PDB file of C-alpha atoms in Angstrom:
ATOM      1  CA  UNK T 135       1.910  36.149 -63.429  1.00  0.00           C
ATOM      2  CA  UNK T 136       0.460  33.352 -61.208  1.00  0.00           C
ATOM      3  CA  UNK T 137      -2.867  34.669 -59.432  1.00  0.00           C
ATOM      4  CA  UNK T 138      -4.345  32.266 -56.785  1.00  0.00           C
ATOM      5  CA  UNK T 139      -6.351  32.324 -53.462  1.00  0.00           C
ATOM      6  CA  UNK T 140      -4.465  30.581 -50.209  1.00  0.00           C
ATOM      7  CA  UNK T 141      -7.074  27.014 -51.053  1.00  0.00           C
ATOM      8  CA  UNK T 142      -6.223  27.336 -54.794  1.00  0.00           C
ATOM      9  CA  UNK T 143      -2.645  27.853 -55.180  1.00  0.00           C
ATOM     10  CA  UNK T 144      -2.234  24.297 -56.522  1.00  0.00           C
ATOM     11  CA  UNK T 145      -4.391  25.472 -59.730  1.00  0.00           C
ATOM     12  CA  UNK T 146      -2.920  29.106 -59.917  1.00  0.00           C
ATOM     13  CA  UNK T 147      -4.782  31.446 -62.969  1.00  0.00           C
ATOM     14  CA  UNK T 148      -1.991  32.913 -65.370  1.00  0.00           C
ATOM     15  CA  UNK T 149      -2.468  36.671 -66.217  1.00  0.00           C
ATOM     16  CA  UNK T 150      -3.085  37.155 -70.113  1.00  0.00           C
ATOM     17  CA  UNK T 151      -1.151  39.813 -72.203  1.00  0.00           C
ATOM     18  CA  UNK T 152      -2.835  42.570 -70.614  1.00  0.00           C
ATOM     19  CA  UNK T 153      -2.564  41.604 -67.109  1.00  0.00           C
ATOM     20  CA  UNK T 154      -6.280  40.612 -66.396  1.00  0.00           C
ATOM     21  CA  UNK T 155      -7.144  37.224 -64.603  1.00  0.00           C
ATOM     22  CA  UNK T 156      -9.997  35.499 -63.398  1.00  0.00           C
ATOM     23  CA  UNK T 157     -10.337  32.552 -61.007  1.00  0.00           C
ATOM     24  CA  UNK T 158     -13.596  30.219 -60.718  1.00  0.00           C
ATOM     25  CA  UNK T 159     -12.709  27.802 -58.188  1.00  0.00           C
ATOM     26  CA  UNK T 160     -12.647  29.742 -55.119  1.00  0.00           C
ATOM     27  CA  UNK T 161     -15.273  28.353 -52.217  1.00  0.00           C
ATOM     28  CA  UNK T 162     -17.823  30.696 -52.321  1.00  0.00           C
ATOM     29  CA  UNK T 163     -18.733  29.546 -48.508  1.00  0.00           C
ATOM     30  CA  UNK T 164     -15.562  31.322 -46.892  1.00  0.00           C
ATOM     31  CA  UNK T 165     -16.003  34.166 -45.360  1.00  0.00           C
ATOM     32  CA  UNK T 166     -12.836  35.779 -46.250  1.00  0.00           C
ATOM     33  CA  UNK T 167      -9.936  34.823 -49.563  1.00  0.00           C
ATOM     34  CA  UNK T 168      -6.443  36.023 -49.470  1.00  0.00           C
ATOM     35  CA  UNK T 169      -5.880  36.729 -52.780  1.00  0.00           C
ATOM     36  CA  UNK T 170      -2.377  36.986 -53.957  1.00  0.00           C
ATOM     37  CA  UNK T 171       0.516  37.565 -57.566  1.00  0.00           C
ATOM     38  CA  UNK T 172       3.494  35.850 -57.994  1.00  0.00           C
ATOM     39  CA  UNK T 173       5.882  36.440 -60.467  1.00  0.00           C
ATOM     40  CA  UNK T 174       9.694  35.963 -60.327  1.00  0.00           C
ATOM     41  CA  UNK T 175      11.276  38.810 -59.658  1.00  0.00           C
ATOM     42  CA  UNK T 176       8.479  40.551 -57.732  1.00  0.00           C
ATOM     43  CA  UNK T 177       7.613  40.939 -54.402  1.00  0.00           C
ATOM     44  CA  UNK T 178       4.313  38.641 -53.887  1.00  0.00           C
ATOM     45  CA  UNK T 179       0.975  41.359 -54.350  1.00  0.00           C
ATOM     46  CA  UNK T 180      -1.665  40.061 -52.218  1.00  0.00           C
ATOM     47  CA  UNK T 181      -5.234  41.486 -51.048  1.00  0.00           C
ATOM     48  CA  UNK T 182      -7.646  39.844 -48.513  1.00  0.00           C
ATOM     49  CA  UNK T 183     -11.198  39.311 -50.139  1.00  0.00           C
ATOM     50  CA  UNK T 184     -14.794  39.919 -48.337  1.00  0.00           C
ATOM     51  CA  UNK T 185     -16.137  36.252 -49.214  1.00  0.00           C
ATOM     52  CA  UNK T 186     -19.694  37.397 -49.018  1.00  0.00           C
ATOM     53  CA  UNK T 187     -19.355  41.161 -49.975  1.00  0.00           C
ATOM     54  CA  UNK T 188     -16.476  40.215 -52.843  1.00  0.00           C
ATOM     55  CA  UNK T 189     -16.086  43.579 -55.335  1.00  0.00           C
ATOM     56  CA  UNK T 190     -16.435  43.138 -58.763  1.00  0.00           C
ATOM     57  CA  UNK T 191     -12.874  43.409 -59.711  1.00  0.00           C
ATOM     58  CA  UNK T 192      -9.232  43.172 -57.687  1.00  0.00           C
ATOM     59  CA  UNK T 193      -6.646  44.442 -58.577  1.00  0.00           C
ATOM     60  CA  UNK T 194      -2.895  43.833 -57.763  1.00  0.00           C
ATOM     61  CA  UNK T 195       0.508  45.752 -58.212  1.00  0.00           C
ATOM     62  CA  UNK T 196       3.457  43.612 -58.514  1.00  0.00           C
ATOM     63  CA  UNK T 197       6.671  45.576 -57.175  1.00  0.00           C
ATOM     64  CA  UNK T 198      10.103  45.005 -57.535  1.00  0.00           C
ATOM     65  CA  UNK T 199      11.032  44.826 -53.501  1.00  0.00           C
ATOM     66  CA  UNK T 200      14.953  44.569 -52.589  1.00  0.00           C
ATOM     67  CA  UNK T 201      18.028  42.263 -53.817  1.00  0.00           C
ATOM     68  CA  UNK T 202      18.741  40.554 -50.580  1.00  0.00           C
ATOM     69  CA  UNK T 203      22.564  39.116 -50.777  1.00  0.00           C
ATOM     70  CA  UNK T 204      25.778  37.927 -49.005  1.00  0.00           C
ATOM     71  CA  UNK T 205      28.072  35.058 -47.992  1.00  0.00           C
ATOM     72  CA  UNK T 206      27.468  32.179 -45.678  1.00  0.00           C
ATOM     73  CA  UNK T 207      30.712  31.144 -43.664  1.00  0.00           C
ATOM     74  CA  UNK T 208      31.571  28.448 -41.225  1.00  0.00           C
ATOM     75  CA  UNK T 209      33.240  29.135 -37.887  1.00  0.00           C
ATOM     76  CA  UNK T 210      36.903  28.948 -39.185  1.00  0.00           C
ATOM     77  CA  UNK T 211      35.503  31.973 -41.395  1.00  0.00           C
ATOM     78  CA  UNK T 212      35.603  29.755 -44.831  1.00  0.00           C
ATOM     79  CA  UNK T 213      32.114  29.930 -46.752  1.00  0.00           C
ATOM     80  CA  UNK T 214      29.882  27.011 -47.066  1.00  0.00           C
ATOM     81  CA  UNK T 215      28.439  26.018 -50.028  1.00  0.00           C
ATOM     82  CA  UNK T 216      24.884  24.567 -50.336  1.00  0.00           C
ATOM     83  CA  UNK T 217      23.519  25.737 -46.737  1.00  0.00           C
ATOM     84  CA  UNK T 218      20.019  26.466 -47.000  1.00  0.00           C
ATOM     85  CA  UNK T 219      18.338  29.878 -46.388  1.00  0.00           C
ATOM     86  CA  UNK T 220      14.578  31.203 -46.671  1.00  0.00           C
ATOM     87  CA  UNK T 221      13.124  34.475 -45.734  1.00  0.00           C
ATOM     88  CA  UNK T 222       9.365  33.993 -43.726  1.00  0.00           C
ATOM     89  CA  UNK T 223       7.647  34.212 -40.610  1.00  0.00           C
ATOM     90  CA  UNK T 224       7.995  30.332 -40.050  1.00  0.00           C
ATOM     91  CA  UNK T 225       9.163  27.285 -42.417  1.00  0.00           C
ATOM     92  CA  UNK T 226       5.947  26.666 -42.914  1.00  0.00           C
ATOM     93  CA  UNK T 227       4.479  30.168 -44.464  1.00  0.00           C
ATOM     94  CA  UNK T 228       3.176  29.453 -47.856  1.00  0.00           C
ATOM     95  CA  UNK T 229       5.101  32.836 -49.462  1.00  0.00           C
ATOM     96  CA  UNK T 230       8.465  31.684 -47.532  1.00  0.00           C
ATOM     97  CA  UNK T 231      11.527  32.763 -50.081  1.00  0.00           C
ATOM     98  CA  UNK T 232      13.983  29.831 -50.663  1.00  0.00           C
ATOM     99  CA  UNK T 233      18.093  30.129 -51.588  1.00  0.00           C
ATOM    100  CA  UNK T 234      20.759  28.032 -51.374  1.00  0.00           C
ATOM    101  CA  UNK T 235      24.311  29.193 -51.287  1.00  0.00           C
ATOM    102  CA  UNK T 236      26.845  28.867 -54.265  1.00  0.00           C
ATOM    103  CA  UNK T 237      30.423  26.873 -53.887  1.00  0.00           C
ATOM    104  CA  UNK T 238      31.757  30.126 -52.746  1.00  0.00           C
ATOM    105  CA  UNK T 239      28.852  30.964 -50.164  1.00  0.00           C
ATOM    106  CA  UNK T 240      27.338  33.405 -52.160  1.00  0.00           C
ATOM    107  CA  UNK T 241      23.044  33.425 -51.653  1.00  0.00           C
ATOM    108  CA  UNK T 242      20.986  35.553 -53.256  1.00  0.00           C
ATOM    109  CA  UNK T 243      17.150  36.890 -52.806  1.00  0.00           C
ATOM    110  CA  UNK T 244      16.178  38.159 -56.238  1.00  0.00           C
ATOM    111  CA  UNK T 245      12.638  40.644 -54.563  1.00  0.00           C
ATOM    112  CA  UNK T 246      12.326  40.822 -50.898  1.00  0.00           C
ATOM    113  CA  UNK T 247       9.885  42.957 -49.268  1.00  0.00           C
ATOM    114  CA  UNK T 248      10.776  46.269 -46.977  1.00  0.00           C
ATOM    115  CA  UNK T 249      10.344  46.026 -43.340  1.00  0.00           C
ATOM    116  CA  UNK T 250      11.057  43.171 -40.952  1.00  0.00           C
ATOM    117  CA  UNK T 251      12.127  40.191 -42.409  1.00  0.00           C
ATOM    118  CA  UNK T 252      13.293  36.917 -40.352  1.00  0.00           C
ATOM    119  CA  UNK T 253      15.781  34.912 -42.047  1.00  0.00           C
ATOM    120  CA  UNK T 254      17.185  31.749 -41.129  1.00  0.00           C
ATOM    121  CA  UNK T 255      19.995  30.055 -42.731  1.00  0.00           C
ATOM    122  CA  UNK T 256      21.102  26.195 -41.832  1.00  0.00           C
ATOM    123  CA  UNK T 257      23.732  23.849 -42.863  1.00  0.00           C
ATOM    124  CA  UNK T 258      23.957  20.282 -41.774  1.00  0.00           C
ATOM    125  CA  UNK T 259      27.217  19.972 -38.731  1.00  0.00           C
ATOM    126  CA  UNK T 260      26.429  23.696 -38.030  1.00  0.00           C
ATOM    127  CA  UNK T 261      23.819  25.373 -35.210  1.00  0.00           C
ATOM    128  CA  UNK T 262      21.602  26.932 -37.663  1.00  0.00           C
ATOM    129  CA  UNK T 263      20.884  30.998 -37.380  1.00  0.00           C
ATOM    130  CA  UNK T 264      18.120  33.066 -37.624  1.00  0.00           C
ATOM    131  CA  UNK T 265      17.927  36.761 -37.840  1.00  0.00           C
ATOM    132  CA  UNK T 266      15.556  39.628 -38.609  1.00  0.00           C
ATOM    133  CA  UNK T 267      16.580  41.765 -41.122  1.00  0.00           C
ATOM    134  CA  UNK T 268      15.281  45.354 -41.611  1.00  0.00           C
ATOM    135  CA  UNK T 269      14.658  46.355 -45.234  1.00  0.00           C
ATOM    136  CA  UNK T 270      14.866  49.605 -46.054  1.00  0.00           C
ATOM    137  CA  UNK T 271      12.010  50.987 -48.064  1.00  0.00           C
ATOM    138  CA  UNK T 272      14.222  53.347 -50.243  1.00  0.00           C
ATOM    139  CA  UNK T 273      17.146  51.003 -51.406  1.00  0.00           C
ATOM    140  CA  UNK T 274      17.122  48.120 -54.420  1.00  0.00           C
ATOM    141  CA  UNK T 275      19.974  45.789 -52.797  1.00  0.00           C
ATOM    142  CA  UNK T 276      20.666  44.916 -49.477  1.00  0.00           C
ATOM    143  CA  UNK T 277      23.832  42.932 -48.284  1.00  0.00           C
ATOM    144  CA  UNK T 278      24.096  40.690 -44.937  1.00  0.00           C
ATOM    145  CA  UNK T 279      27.295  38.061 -44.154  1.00  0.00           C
ATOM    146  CA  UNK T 280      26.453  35.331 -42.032  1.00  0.00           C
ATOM    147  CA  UNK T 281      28.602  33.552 -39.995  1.00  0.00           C
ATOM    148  CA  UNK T 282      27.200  30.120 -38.927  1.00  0.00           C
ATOM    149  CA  UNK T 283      28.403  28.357 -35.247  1.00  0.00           C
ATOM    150  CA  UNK T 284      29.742  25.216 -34.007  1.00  0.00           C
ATOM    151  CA  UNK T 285      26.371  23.182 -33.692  1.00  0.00           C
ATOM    152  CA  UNK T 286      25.531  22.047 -29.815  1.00  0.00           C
ATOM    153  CA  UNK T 287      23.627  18.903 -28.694  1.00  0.00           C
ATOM    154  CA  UNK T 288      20.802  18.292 -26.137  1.00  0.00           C
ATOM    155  CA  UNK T 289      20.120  14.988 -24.389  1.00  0.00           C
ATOM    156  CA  UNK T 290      17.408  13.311 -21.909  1.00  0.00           C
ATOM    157  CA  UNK T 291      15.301  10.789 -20.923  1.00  0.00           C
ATOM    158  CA  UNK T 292      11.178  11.141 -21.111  1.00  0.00           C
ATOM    159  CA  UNK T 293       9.589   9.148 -18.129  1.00  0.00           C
ATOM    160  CA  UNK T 294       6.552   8.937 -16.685  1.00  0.00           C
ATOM    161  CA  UNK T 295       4.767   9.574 -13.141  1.00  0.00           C
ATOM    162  CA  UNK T 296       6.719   6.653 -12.150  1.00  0.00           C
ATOM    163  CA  UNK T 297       9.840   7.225 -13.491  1.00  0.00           C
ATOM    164  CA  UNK T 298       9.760   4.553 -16.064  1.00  0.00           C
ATOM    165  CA  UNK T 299      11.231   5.822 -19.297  1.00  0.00           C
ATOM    166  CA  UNK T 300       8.889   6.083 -22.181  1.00  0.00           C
ATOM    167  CA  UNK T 301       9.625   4.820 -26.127  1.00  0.00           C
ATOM    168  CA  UNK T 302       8.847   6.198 -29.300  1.00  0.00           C
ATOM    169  CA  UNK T 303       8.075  10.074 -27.964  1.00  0.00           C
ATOM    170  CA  UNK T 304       8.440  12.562 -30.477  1.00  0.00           C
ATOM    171  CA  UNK T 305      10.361  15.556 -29.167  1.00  0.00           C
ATOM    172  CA  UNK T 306      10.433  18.709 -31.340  1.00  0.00           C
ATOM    173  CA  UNK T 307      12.704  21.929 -30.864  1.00  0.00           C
ATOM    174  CA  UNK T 308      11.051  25.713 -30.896  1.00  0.00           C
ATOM    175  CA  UNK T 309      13.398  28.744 -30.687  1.00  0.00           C
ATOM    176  CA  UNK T 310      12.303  32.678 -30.593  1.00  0.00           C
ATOM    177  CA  UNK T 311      12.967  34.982 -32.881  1.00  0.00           C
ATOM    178  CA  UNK T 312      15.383  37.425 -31.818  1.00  0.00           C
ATOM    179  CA  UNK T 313      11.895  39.865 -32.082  1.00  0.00           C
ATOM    180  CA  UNK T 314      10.445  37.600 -29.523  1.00  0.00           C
ATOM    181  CA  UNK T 315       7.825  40.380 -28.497  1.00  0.00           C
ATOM    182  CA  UNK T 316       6.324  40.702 -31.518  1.00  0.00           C
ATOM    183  CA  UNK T 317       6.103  37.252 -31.861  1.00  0.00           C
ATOM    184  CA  UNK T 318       2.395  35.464 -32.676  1.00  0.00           C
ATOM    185  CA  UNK T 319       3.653  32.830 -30.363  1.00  0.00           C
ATOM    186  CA  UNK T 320       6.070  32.806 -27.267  1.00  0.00           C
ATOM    187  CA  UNK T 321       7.121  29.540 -27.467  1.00  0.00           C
ATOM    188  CA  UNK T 322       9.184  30.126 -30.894  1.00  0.00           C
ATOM    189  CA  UNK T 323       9.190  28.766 -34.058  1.00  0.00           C
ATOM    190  CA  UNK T 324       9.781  24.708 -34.956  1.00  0.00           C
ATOM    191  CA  UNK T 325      13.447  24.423 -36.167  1.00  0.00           C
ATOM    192  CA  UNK T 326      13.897  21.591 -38.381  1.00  0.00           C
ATOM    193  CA  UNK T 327      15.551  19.317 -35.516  1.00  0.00           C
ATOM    194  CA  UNK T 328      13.485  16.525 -34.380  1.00  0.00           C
ATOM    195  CA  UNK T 329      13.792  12.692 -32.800  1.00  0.00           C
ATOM    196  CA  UNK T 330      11.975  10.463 -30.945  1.00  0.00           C
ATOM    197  CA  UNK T 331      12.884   8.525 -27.643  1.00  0.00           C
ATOM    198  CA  UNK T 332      14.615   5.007 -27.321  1.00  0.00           C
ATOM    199  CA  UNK T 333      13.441   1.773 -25.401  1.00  0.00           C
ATOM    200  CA  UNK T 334      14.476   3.428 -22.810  1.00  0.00           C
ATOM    201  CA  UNK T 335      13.145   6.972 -23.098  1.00  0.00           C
ATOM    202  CA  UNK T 336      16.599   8.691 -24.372  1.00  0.00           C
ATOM    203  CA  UNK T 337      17.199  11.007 -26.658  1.00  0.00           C
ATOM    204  CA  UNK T 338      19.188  13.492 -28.240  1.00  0.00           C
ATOM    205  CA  UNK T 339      19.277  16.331 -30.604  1.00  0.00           C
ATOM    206  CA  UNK T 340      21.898  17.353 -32.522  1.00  0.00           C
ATOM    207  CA  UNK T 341      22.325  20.617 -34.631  1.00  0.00           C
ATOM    208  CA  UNK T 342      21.166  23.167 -32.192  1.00  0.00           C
ATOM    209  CA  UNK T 343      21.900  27.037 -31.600  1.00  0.00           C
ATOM    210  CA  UNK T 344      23.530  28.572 -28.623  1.00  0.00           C
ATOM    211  CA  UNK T 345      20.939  29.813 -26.020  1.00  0.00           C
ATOM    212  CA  UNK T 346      17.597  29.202 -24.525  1.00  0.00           C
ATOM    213  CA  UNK T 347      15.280  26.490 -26.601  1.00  0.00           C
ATOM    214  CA  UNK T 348      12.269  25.033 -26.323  1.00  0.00           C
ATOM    215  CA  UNK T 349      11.433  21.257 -26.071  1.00  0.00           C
ATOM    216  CA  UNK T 350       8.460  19.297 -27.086  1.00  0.00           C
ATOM    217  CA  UNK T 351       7.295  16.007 -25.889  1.00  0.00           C
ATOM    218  CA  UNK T 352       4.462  14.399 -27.557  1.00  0.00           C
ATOM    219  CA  UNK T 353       3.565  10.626 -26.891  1.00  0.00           C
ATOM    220  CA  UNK T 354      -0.002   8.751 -27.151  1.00  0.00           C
TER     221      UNK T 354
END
């Protein structure tokens, strides 16, 4: 198994025959180390570590978590190969879970962890869709069909106080999770959809969901 801190997962330690680890490069000048196990077919074992009251051992139990599965289809109800899925709190999180879907739309997560789980699954011409998924504690598969959407398109123009239009701003798109209130953040998560305005401060997005988004100006 792979056993790394969050700063030292490019230079993971590898568990020997029995198990045991050790890692030496951690910064001993944080205050606090999540400590965390990876193997494949495991759910991710992690452990957040006192950085100046450390104990003299940690240990971590790898468990087997859930068989996420199911289809991907389009919006004529034929599956779509090679959309992308992952399972994580944002498309950023370092333990995000990655799939892609077979040539008949099959996906599969091999160890997925009980409880809320957000899941969003995109394909290129299609509005992409996110979900959260509840995984029972007390089962070893569980199945989900997603049916992906026509994709819709949003267009402007970014001016300034004097209503000249503005070039080369970056607009990004956020969208909530369907548990919004629980959510770290109100403003949603990025979706991968991004552009940047024109000469003349136009611009358009392409590949969104149905529903309420967020937009994102940014400009020096």
């Amino acid at each position: 198994a792979a056993v790394a801190t969050f700063y030292t997962q490019s230079e993971p330690a590898t568990t020997d025959a029995d198990g045991r680890y050790v890692i030496t490069q951690a910064d001993p000048a944080r205050n606090s180390h999540t400590l965390f196990a990876r193997q494949p077919g495991f759910v991710e074992a992690r452990v957040e570590v006192d950085g100046k009251n450390p104990l003299p051992a940690y240990d971590l139990v790898l468990r087997r978590g859930v068989r996420v599965h199911g289809r991907v289809f389009n919006p004529k109800g034929t599956p779509v190969d090679a959309a992308e899925l992952y399972v994580g709190f944002s498309p950023h999180a370092y333990n995000r879970l990655d799939a892609k879907t077979r040539d008949d739309g099959t996906f599969e997560f091999p160890a997925v962890e009980s409880g809320k789980q957000t899941m969003v699954t995109s394909k290129n011409g299609l509005a992409p869709d996110t979900r959260v998924l509840e995984i029972p504690k007390d089962r070893t598969e569980f199945a989900v069909d997603v049916h992906l959407q026509i994709a819709h398109f949003l267009a402007g123009v970014v001016v300034d106080g004097s209503g000249k239009g503005l070039a080369g701003v970056s607009i990004s798109v956020r969208v909530q999770k369907p548990d919004g209130a629980e959510h770290r953040d109100r403003r949603g998560d990025y979706l991968d959809v991004r552009t940047a305005t024109g000469a003349d401060g136009a611009f358009r997005l392409d590949g969104l969901p149905a529903g309420v988004v967020n937009l994102e100006a940014y400009g020096t």
